[in-house]
Coordinates of C-alpha atoms in Angstrom, one line a residue:
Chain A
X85 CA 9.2 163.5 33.4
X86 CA 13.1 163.7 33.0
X87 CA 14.2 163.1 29.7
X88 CA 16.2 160.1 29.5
X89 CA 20.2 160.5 28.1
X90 CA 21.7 157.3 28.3
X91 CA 24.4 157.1 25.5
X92 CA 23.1 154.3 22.9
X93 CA 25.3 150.7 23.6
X94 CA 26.7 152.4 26.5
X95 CA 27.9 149.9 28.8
X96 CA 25.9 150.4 32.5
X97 CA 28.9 151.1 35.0
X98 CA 28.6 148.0 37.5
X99 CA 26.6 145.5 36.2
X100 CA 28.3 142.6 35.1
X101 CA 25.7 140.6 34.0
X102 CA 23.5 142.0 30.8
X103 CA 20.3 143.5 30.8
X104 CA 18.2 140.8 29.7
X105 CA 19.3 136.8 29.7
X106 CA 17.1 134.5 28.5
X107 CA 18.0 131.1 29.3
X108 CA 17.2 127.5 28.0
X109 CA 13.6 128.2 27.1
X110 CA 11.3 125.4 26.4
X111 CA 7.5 125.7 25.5
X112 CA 4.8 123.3 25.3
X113 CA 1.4 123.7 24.0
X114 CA -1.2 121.2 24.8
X115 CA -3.2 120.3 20.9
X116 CA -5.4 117.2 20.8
X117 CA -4.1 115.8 23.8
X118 CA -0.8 116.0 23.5
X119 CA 2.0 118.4 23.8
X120 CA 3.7 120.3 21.0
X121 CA 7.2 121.9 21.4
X122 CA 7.0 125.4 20.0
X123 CA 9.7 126.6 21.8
X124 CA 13.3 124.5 22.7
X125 CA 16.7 125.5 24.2
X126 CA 15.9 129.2 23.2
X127 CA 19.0 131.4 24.9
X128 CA 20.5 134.7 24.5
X129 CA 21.7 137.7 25.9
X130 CA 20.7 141.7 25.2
X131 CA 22.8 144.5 26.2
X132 CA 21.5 147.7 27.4
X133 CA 20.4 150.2 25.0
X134 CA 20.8 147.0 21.8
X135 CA 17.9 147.1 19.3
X136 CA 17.4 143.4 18.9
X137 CA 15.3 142.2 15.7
X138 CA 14.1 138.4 16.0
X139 CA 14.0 137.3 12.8
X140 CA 12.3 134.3 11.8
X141 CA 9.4 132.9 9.7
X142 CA 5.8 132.7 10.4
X143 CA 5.0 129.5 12.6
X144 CA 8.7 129.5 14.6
X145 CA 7.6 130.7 17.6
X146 CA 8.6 134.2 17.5
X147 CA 5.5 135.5 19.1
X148 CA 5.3 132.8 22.0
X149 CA 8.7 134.0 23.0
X150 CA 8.1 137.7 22.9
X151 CA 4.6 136.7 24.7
X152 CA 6.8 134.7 27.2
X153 CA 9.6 137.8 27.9
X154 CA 6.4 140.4 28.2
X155 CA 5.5 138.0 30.8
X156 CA 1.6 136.9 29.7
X157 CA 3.2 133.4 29.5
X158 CA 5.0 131.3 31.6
X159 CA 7.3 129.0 30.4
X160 CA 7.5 125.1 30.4
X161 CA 11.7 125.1 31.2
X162 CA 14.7 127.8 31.8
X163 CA 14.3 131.0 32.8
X164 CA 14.0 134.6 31.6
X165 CA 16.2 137.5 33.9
X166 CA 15.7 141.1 33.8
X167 CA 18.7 142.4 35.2
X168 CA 19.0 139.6 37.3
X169 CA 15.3 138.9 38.4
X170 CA 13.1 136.5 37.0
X171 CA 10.5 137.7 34.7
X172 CA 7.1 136.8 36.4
X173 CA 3.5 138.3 34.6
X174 CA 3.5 141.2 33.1
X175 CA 4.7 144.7 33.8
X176 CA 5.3 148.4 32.8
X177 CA 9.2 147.6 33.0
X178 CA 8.7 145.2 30.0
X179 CA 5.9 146.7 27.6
X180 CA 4.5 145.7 24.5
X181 CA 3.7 147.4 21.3
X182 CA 0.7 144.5 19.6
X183 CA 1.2 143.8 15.8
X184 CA -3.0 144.8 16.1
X185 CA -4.1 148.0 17.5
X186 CA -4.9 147.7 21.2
X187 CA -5.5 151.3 22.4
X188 CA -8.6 151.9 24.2
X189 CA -11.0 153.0 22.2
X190 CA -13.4 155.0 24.7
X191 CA -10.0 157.4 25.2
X192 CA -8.3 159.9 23.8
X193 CA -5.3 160.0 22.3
X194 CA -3.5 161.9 25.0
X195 CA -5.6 159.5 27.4
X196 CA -4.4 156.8 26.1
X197 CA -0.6 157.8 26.3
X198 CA -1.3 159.1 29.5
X199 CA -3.2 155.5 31.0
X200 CA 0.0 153.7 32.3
X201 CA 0.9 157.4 34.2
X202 CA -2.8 157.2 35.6
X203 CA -2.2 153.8 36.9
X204 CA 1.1 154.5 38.3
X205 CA -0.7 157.8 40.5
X206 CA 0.8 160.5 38.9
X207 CA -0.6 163.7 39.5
X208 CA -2.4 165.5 36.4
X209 CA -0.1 168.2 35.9
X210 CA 2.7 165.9 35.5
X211 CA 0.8 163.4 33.6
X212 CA 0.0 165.6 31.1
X213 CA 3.3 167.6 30.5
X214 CA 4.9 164.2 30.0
X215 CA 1.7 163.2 27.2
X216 CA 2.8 166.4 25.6
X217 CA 6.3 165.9 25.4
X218 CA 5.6 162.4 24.1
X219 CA 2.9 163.4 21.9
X220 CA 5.2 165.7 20.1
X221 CA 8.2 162.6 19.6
X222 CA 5.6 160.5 17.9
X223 CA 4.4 164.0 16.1
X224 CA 0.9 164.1 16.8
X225 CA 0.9 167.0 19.5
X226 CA -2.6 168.3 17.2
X227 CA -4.2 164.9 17.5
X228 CA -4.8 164.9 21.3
X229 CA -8.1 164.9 21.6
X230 CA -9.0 162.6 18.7
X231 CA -10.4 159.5 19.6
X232 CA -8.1 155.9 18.0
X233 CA -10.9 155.8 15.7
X234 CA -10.5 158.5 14.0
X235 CA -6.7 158.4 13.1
X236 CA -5.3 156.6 10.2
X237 CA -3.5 152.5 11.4
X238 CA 0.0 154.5 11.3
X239 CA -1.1 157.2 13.8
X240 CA -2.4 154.5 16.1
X241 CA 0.5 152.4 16.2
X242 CA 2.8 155.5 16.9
X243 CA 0.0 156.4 19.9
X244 CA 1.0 152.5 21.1
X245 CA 4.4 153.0 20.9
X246 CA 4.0 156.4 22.8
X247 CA 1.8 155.0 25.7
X248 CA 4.2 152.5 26.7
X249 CA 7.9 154.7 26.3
X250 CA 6.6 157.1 28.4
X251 CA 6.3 154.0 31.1
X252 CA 10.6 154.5 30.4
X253 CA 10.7 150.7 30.0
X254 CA 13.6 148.5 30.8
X255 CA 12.9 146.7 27.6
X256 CA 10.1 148.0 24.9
X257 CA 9.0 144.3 23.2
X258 CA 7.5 144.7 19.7
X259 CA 5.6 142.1 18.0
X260 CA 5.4 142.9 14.2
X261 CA 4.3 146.5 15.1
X262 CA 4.4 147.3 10.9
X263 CA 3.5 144.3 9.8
X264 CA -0.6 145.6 8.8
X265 CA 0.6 149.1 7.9
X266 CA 1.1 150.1 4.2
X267 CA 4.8 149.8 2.8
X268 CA 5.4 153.8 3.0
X269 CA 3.5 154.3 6.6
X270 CA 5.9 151.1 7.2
X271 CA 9.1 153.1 6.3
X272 CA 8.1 155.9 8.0
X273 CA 7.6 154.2 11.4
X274 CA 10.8 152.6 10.5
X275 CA 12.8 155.6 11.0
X276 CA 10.3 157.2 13.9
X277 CA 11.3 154.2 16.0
X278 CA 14.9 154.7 15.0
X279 CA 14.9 158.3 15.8
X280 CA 13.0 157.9 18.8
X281 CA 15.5 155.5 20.4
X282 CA 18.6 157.6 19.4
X283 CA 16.9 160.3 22.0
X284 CA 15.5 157.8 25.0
X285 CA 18.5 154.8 24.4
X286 CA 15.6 152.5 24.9
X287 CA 16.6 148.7 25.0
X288 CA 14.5 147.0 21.9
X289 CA 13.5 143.6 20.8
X290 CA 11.4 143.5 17.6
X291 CA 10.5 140.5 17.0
X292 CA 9.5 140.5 12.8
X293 CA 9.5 137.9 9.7
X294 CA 10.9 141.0 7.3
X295 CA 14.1 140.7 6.3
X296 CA 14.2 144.4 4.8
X297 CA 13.0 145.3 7.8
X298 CA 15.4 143.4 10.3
X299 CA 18.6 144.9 7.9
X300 CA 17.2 148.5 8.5
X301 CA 16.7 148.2 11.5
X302 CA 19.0 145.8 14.1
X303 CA 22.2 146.4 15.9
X304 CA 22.1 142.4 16.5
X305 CA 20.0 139.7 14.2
X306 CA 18.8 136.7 16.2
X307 CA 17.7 134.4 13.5
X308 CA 14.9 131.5 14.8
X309 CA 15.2 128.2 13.4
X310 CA 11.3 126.3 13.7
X311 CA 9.8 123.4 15.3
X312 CA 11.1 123.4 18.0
X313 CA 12.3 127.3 17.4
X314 CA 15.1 128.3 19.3
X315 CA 18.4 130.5 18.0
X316 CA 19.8 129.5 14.7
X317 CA 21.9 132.5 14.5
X318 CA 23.0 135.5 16.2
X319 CA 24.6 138.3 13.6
X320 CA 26.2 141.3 14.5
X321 CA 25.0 144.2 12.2
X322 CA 27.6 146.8 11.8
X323 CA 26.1 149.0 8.7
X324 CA 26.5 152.6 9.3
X325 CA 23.6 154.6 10.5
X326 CA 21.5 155.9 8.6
X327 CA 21.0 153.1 6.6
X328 CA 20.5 153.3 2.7
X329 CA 18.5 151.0 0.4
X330 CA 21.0 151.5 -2.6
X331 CA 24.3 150.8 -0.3
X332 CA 25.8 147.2 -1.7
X333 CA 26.4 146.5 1.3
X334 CA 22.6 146.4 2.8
X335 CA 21.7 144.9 0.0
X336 CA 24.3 141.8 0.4
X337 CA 23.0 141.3 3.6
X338 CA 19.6 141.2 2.9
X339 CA 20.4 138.7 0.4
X340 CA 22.4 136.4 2.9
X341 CA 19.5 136.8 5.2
X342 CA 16.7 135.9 2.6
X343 CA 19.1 133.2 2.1
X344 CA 18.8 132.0 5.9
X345 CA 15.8 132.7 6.4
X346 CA 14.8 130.1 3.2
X347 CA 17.0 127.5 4.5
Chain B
X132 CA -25.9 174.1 -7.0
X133 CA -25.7 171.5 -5.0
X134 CA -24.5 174.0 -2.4
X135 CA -28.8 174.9 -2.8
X136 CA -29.5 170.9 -2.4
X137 CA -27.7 170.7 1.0
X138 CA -30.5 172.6 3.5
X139 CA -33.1 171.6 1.3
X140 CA -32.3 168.0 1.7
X141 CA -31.5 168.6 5.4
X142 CA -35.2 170.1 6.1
X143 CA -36.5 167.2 3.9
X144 CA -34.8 164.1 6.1
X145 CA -35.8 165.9 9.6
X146 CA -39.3 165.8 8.4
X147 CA -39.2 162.1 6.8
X148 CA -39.7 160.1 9.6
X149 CA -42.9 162.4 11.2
X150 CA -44.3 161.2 7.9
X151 CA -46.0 158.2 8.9
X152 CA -47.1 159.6 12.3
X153 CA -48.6 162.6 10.3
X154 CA -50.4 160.2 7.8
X155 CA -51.6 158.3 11.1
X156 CA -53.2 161.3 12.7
X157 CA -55.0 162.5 9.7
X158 CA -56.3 159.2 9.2
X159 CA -57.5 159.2 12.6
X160 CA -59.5 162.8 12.1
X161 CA -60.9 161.9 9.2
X162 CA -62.2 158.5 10.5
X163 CA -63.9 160.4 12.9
X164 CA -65.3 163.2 10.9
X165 CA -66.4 160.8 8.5
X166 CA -68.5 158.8 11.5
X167 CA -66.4 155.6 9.6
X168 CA -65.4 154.2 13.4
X169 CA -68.2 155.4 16.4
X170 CA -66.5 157.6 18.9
X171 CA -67.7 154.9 21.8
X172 CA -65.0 152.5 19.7
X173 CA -62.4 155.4 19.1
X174 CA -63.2 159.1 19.7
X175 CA -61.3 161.3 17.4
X176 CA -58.3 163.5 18.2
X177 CA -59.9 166.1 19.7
X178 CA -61.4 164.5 22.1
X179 CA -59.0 162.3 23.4
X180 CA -56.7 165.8 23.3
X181 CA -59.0 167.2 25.4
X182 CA -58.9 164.1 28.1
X183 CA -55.5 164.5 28.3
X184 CA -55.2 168.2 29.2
X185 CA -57.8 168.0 32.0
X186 CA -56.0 164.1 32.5
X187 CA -52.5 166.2 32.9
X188 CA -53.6 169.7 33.9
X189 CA -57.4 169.6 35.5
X190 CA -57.6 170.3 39.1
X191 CA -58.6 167.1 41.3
X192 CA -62.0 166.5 41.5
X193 CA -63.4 168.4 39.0
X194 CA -64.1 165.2 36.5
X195 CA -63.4 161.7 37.3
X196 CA -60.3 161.2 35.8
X197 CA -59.4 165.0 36.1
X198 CA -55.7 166.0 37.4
X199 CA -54.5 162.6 38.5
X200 CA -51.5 162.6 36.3
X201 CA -48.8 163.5 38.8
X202 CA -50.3 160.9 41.3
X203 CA -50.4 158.2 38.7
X204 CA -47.3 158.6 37.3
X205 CA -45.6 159.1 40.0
X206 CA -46.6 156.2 41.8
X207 CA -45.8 154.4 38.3
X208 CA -42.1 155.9 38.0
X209 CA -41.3 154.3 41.8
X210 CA -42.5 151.1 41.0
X211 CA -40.3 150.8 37.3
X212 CA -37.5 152.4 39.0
X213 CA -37.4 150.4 42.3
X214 CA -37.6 147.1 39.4
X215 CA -34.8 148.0 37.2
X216 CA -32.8 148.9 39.6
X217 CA -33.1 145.5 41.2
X218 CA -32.4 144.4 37.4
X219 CA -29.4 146.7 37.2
X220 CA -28.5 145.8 40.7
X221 CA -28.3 142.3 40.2
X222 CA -27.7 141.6 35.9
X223 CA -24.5 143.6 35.5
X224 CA -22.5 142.4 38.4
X225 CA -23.9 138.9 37.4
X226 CA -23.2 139.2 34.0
X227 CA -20.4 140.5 34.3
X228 CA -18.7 137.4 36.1
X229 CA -20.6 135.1 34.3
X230 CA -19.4 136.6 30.9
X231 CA -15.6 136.7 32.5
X232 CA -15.3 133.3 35.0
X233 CA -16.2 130.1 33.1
X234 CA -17.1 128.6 36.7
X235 CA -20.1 131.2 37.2
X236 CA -21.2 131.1 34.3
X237 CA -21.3 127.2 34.9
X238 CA -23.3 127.8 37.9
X239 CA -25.4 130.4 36.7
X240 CA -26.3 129.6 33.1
X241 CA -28.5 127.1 33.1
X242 CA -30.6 128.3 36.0
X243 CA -31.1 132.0 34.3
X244 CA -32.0 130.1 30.8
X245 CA -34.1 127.7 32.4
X246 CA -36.2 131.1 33.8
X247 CA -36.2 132.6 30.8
X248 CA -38.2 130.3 29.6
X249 CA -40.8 131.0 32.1
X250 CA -43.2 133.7 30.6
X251 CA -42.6 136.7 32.8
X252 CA -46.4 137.1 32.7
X253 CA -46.7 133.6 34.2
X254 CA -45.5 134.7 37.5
X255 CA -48.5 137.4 38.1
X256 CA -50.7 134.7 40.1
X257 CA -47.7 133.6 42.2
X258 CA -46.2 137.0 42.8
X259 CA -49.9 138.4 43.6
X260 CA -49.8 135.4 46.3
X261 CA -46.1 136.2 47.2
X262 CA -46.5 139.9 47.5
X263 CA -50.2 141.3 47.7
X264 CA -51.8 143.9 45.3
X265 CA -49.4 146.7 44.4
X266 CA -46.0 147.5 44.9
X267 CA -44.3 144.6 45.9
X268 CA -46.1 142.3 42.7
X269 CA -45.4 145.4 40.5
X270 CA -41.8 145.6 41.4
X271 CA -41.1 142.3 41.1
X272 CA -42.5 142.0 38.1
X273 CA -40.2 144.8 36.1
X274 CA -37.1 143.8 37.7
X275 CA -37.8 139.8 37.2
X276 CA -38.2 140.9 33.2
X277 CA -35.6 143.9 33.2
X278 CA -33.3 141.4 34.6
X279 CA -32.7 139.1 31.7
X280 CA -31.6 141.2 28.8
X281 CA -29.6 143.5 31.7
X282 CA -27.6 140.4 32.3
X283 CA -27.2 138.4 29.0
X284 CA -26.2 142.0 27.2
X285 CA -23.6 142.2 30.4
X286 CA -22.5 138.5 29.9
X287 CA -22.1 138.7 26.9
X288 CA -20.2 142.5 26.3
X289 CA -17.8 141.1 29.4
X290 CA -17.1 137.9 27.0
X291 CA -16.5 139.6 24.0
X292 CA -13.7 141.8 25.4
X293 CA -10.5 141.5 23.3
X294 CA -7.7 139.8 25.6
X295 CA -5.5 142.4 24.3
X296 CA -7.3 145.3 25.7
X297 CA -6.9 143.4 29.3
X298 CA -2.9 142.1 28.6
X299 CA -2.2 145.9 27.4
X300 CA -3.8 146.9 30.6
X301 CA -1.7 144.5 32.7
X302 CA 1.5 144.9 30.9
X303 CA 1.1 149.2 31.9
X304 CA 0.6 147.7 35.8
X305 CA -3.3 147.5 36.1
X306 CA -4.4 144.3 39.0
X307 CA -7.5 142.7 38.4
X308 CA -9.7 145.0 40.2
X309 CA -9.0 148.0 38.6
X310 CA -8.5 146.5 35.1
X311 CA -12.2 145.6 35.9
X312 CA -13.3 149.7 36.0
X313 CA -10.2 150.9 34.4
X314 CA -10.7 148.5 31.1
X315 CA -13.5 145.8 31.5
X316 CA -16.6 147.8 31.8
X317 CA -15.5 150.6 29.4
X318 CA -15.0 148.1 26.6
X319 CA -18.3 146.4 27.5
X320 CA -20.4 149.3 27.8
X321 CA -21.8 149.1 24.0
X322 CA -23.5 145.8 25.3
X323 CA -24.0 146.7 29.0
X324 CA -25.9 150.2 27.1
X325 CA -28.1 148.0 25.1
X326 CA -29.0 145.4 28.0
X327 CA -30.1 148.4 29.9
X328 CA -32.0 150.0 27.3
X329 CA -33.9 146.7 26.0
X330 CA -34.6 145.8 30.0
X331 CA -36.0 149.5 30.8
X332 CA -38.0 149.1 27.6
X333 CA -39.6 146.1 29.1
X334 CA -39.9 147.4 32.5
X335 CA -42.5 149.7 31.5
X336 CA -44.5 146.7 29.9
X337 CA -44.6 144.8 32.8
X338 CA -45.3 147.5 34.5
X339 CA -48.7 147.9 33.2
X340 CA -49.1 144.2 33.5
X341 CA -48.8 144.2 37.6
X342 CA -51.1 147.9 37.5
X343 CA -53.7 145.8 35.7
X344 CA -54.8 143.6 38.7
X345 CA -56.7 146.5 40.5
X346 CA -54.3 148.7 42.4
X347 CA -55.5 152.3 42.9
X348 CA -53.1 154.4 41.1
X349 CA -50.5 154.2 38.4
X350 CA -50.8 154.8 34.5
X351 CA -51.4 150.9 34.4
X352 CA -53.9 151.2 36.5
X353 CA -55.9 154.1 35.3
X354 CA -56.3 152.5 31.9
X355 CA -57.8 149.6 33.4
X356 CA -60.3 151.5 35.4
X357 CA -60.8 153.7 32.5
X358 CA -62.2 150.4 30.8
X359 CA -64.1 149.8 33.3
X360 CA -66.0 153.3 33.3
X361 CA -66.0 152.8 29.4
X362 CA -64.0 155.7 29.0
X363 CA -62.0 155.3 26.0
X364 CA -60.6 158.5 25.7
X365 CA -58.6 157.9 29.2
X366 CA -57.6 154.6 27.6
X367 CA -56.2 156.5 24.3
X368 CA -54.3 159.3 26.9
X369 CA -52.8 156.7 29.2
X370 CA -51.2 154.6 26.4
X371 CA -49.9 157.9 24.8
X372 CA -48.4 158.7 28.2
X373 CA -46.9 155.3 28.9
X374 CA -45.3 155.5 25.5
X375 CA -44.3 159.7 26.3
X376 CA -43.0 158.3 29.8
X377 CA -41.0 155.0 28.0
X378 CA -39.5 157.0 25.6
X379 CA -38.5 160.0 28.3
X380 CA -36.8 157.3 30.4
X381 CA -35.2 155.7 27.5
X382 CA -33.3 159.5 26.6
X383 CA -33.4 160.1 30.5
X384 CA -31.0 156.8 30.7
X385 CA -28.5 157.1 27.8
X386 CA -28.1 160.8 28.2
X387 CA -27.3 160.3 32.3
X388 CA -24.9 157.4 31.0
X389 CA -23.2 159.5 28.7
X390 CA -22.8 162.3 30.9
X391 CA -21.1 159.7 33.4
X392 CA -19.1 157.6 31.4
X393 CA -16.7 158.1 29.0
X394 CA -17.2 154.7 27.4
X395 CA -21.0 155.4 27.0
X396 CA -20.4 159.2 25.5
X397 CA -17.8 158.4 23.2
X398 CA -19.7 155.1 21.7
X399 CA -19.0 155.2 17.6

């Protein structure tokens, strides 16, 4: 497995459209015999190499959408293109890390990280000097052979997030991937993720309802307004890298985005 | 000092559940030291011991009953294993599509709880008609009653699959058919385990029930003639060995599962 060294934000020599467009998006839930809107006139754009947070509260349809971009859903209106095809079912170039833990619990560790690699026909030896390599980002090279349930929920969604970068997605899709872990583990994976994408430039969307977390983490905000939900807002985050807690100037935009978030 | 408690307590738990069995036994020799149940009704240990070394180890001919163990149980093992694998044959793919595909399930439920219903020992008159004396009545038999716990436990571990097991498997490129193999089964085989434990366990109940109509061999069979000859001692030693042979097929199954399937060896 090559390691990947595509500069972060970089812009991709020759492609004029962006990596990911997402256009007009409507979705419509039968309930009780009729249909409900969850999702209307949803559009936007990501960039190569962007870590996207969708920021919204619970109920505005942040989860249908990412369900919709990972392909599991189809939707009622417009159109979702990864680099210019249409997104249709699911596949390793657009991978999920679940809000639950859905690693397969009659594998390993390492065979867990190393399923999509199986699938794909990669021969063993390659298979598992690129589980290694992975296994040592997420820092759990002495937990290989240790079966999901006998690692802690923090450990098992850093296995998740390993078995589906070393797929080298186009686009990694995260669906509240904290959001059940304890508020240190949460930190922690917080600046993992961070860390890990500053070494592959992996393209993110992270879909959450934290604000905290959105302001730690996001080159770009979307903000999701509900029912239907679509974009309310799309901020720019230029905050230095790292990111403090104590900088005035994190904290004034957390505040401004509690404030949107509320309204 | 409670590094002294630890073995003693270890020694003391491996014993605890021979105690009942132990209490059991010396109830039995002292029933029939103490003449309190005729040996004609029960003989004591000894005796029935004795049965079932020359049952086991005798050489043919010498008594009755004397050496026919390998015969009968080996004439007993074909016909369970010849049923459940029928059972096995039929209840997991079965179950399996019927616990995934709403439209075989539609088909099939009904039908399979409508014959459960039926009391497996109901069909011995038509299956004698059906299939003779023997093999073919015994056969159906076990995998008629194997079947139903093989396929409900498959139905039912094939249903309660988490959809995010199968969308994590599809979103890392697995198509239906491996995702079946790959994902399905594995996170089924807690269920599948149990249907095929619970359905050999009744395999070897309905096993005796089709060697009770008069065929010449089997373990089934040699109790009933025993019976007949009013010798409860073979009686006593064939039970014990159905039970010995139950039980040996019961560890023979999980520990050839476990040694073949990952989901089966690494069950919590």
């Amino acid at each position: 497995m090559r390691p990947r060294l595509r500069a972060v934000g970089m812009p991709s020599p020759g492609r004029a459209e962006p990596l990911l467009v997402v256009r007009d998006l409507r979705k419509m839930f039968p309930v009780a015999g009729r249909f409900v809107t969850v999702l209307d006139g949803l559009r936007f754009h990501a960039k190569e190499g962007e870590l996207i947070c969708i920021l919204g509260r619970s109920g505005c349809g942040k989860s249908t959408l990412l369900k919709i971009l990972a392909g599991f859903l189809a939707p009622s209106a417009g159109q979702v293109l990864l680099e210019g095809r249409p997104v249709d079912g699911p596949s390793p170039e657009r991978c999920v890390v679940f809000q639950e833990d859905a690693l397969f619990t009659w594998l390993t560790v390492g065979e867990n990280i190393g399923f999509g690699l199986r699938v794909k026909g990669l021969d063993r030896t390659s298979r598992e000097r690129a589980v290694e390599r992975y296994l040592s980002l997420i820092g759990l090279t002495e937990f290989r052979d240790y079966l999901p349930q006998a690692i802690s929920g923090g450990m098992k969604q850093r296995v998740s997030l390993a078995r589906v970068l070393i797929l080298e997605p186009r686009v990694l899709l995260m669906d509240e991937p904290f959001a059940s872990l304890d508020a240190q583990t949460r930190e922690e994976m917080q600046s993992l993720l961070l860390s890990l994408r500053r070494r592959l430039s992996q393209t993110i969307l992270f879909v959450t309802h934290d604000v905290n977390e959105a302001a730690t983490l996001a080159d770009r905000i979307l903000l999701m307004g509900k029912e239907p939900g679509w974009i309310r807002k799309d901020i720019a985050v230029t905050l230095p890298r790292p990111r403090a807690r104590e900088d005035p100037a994190y904290i004034d935009l957390c505040s401004r985005l509690h404030r949107l978030v509320r309204d | 000092m409670t590094g002294d408690m630890r073995p003693r307590r270890g020694v003391a738990s491996t014993l605890f559940p021979w105690l009942i069995p132990a209490l059991a036994l010396l109830a039995w020799v002292l029933a029939g030291r103490l003449e309190l149940i005729p040996a004609y009704l029960f003989p004591p240990p000894g005796d029935v011991g004795q049965a079932a070394l020359r049952y086991v180890f005798g050489s043919p001919g010498e008594t009755p009953y004397a050496g026919r163990f390998l015969q009968d149980a080996g004439a007993s093992l074909l016909r369970v294993g010849c049923g459940f694998f029928l059972a096995v044959a039929f209840g997991i793919p079965l179950g399996v599509l019927s616990g995934r595909l709403a439209p075989v399930q539609g088909l099939l439920g009904a039908t399979v709880n409508g014959l459960r219903a039926v009391p497996g020992i109901s069909w011995l008159p038509l299956a004698m008609v059906w299939f003779g004396i023997g093999m073919g009545t015994t056969v159906f038999l076990v995998a008629l009653a194997a079947f139903f716990p093989v396929y409900l436990n498959a139905a039912a571990g094939a249903r309660g699959v988490d959809p995010l097991l199968l969308q994590a498997g599809a979103m890392m490129g697995v198509r239906r058919f491996r995702g079946t193999f790959a994902i399905l089964l594995p996170a089924a085989m807690p269920h599948i385990m149990t249907g095929l434990r619970l359905g050999l366990g009744l395999s070897w109940a309905y096993l005796v029930l089709g060697e009770l109509t008069g065929v010449p061999d089997g373990l089934g069979a040699v109790i009933m003639d025993a019976r007949m000859q009013g010798r409860i001692d073979i009686i006593v030693v064939g039970m014990i060995l159905i039970a010995v042979m139950g039980r040996g097929s019961d560890l023979l199954l999980t520990s050839s599962l476990r040694l073949c399937f990952k989901s089966a060896r690494r069950l919590s």
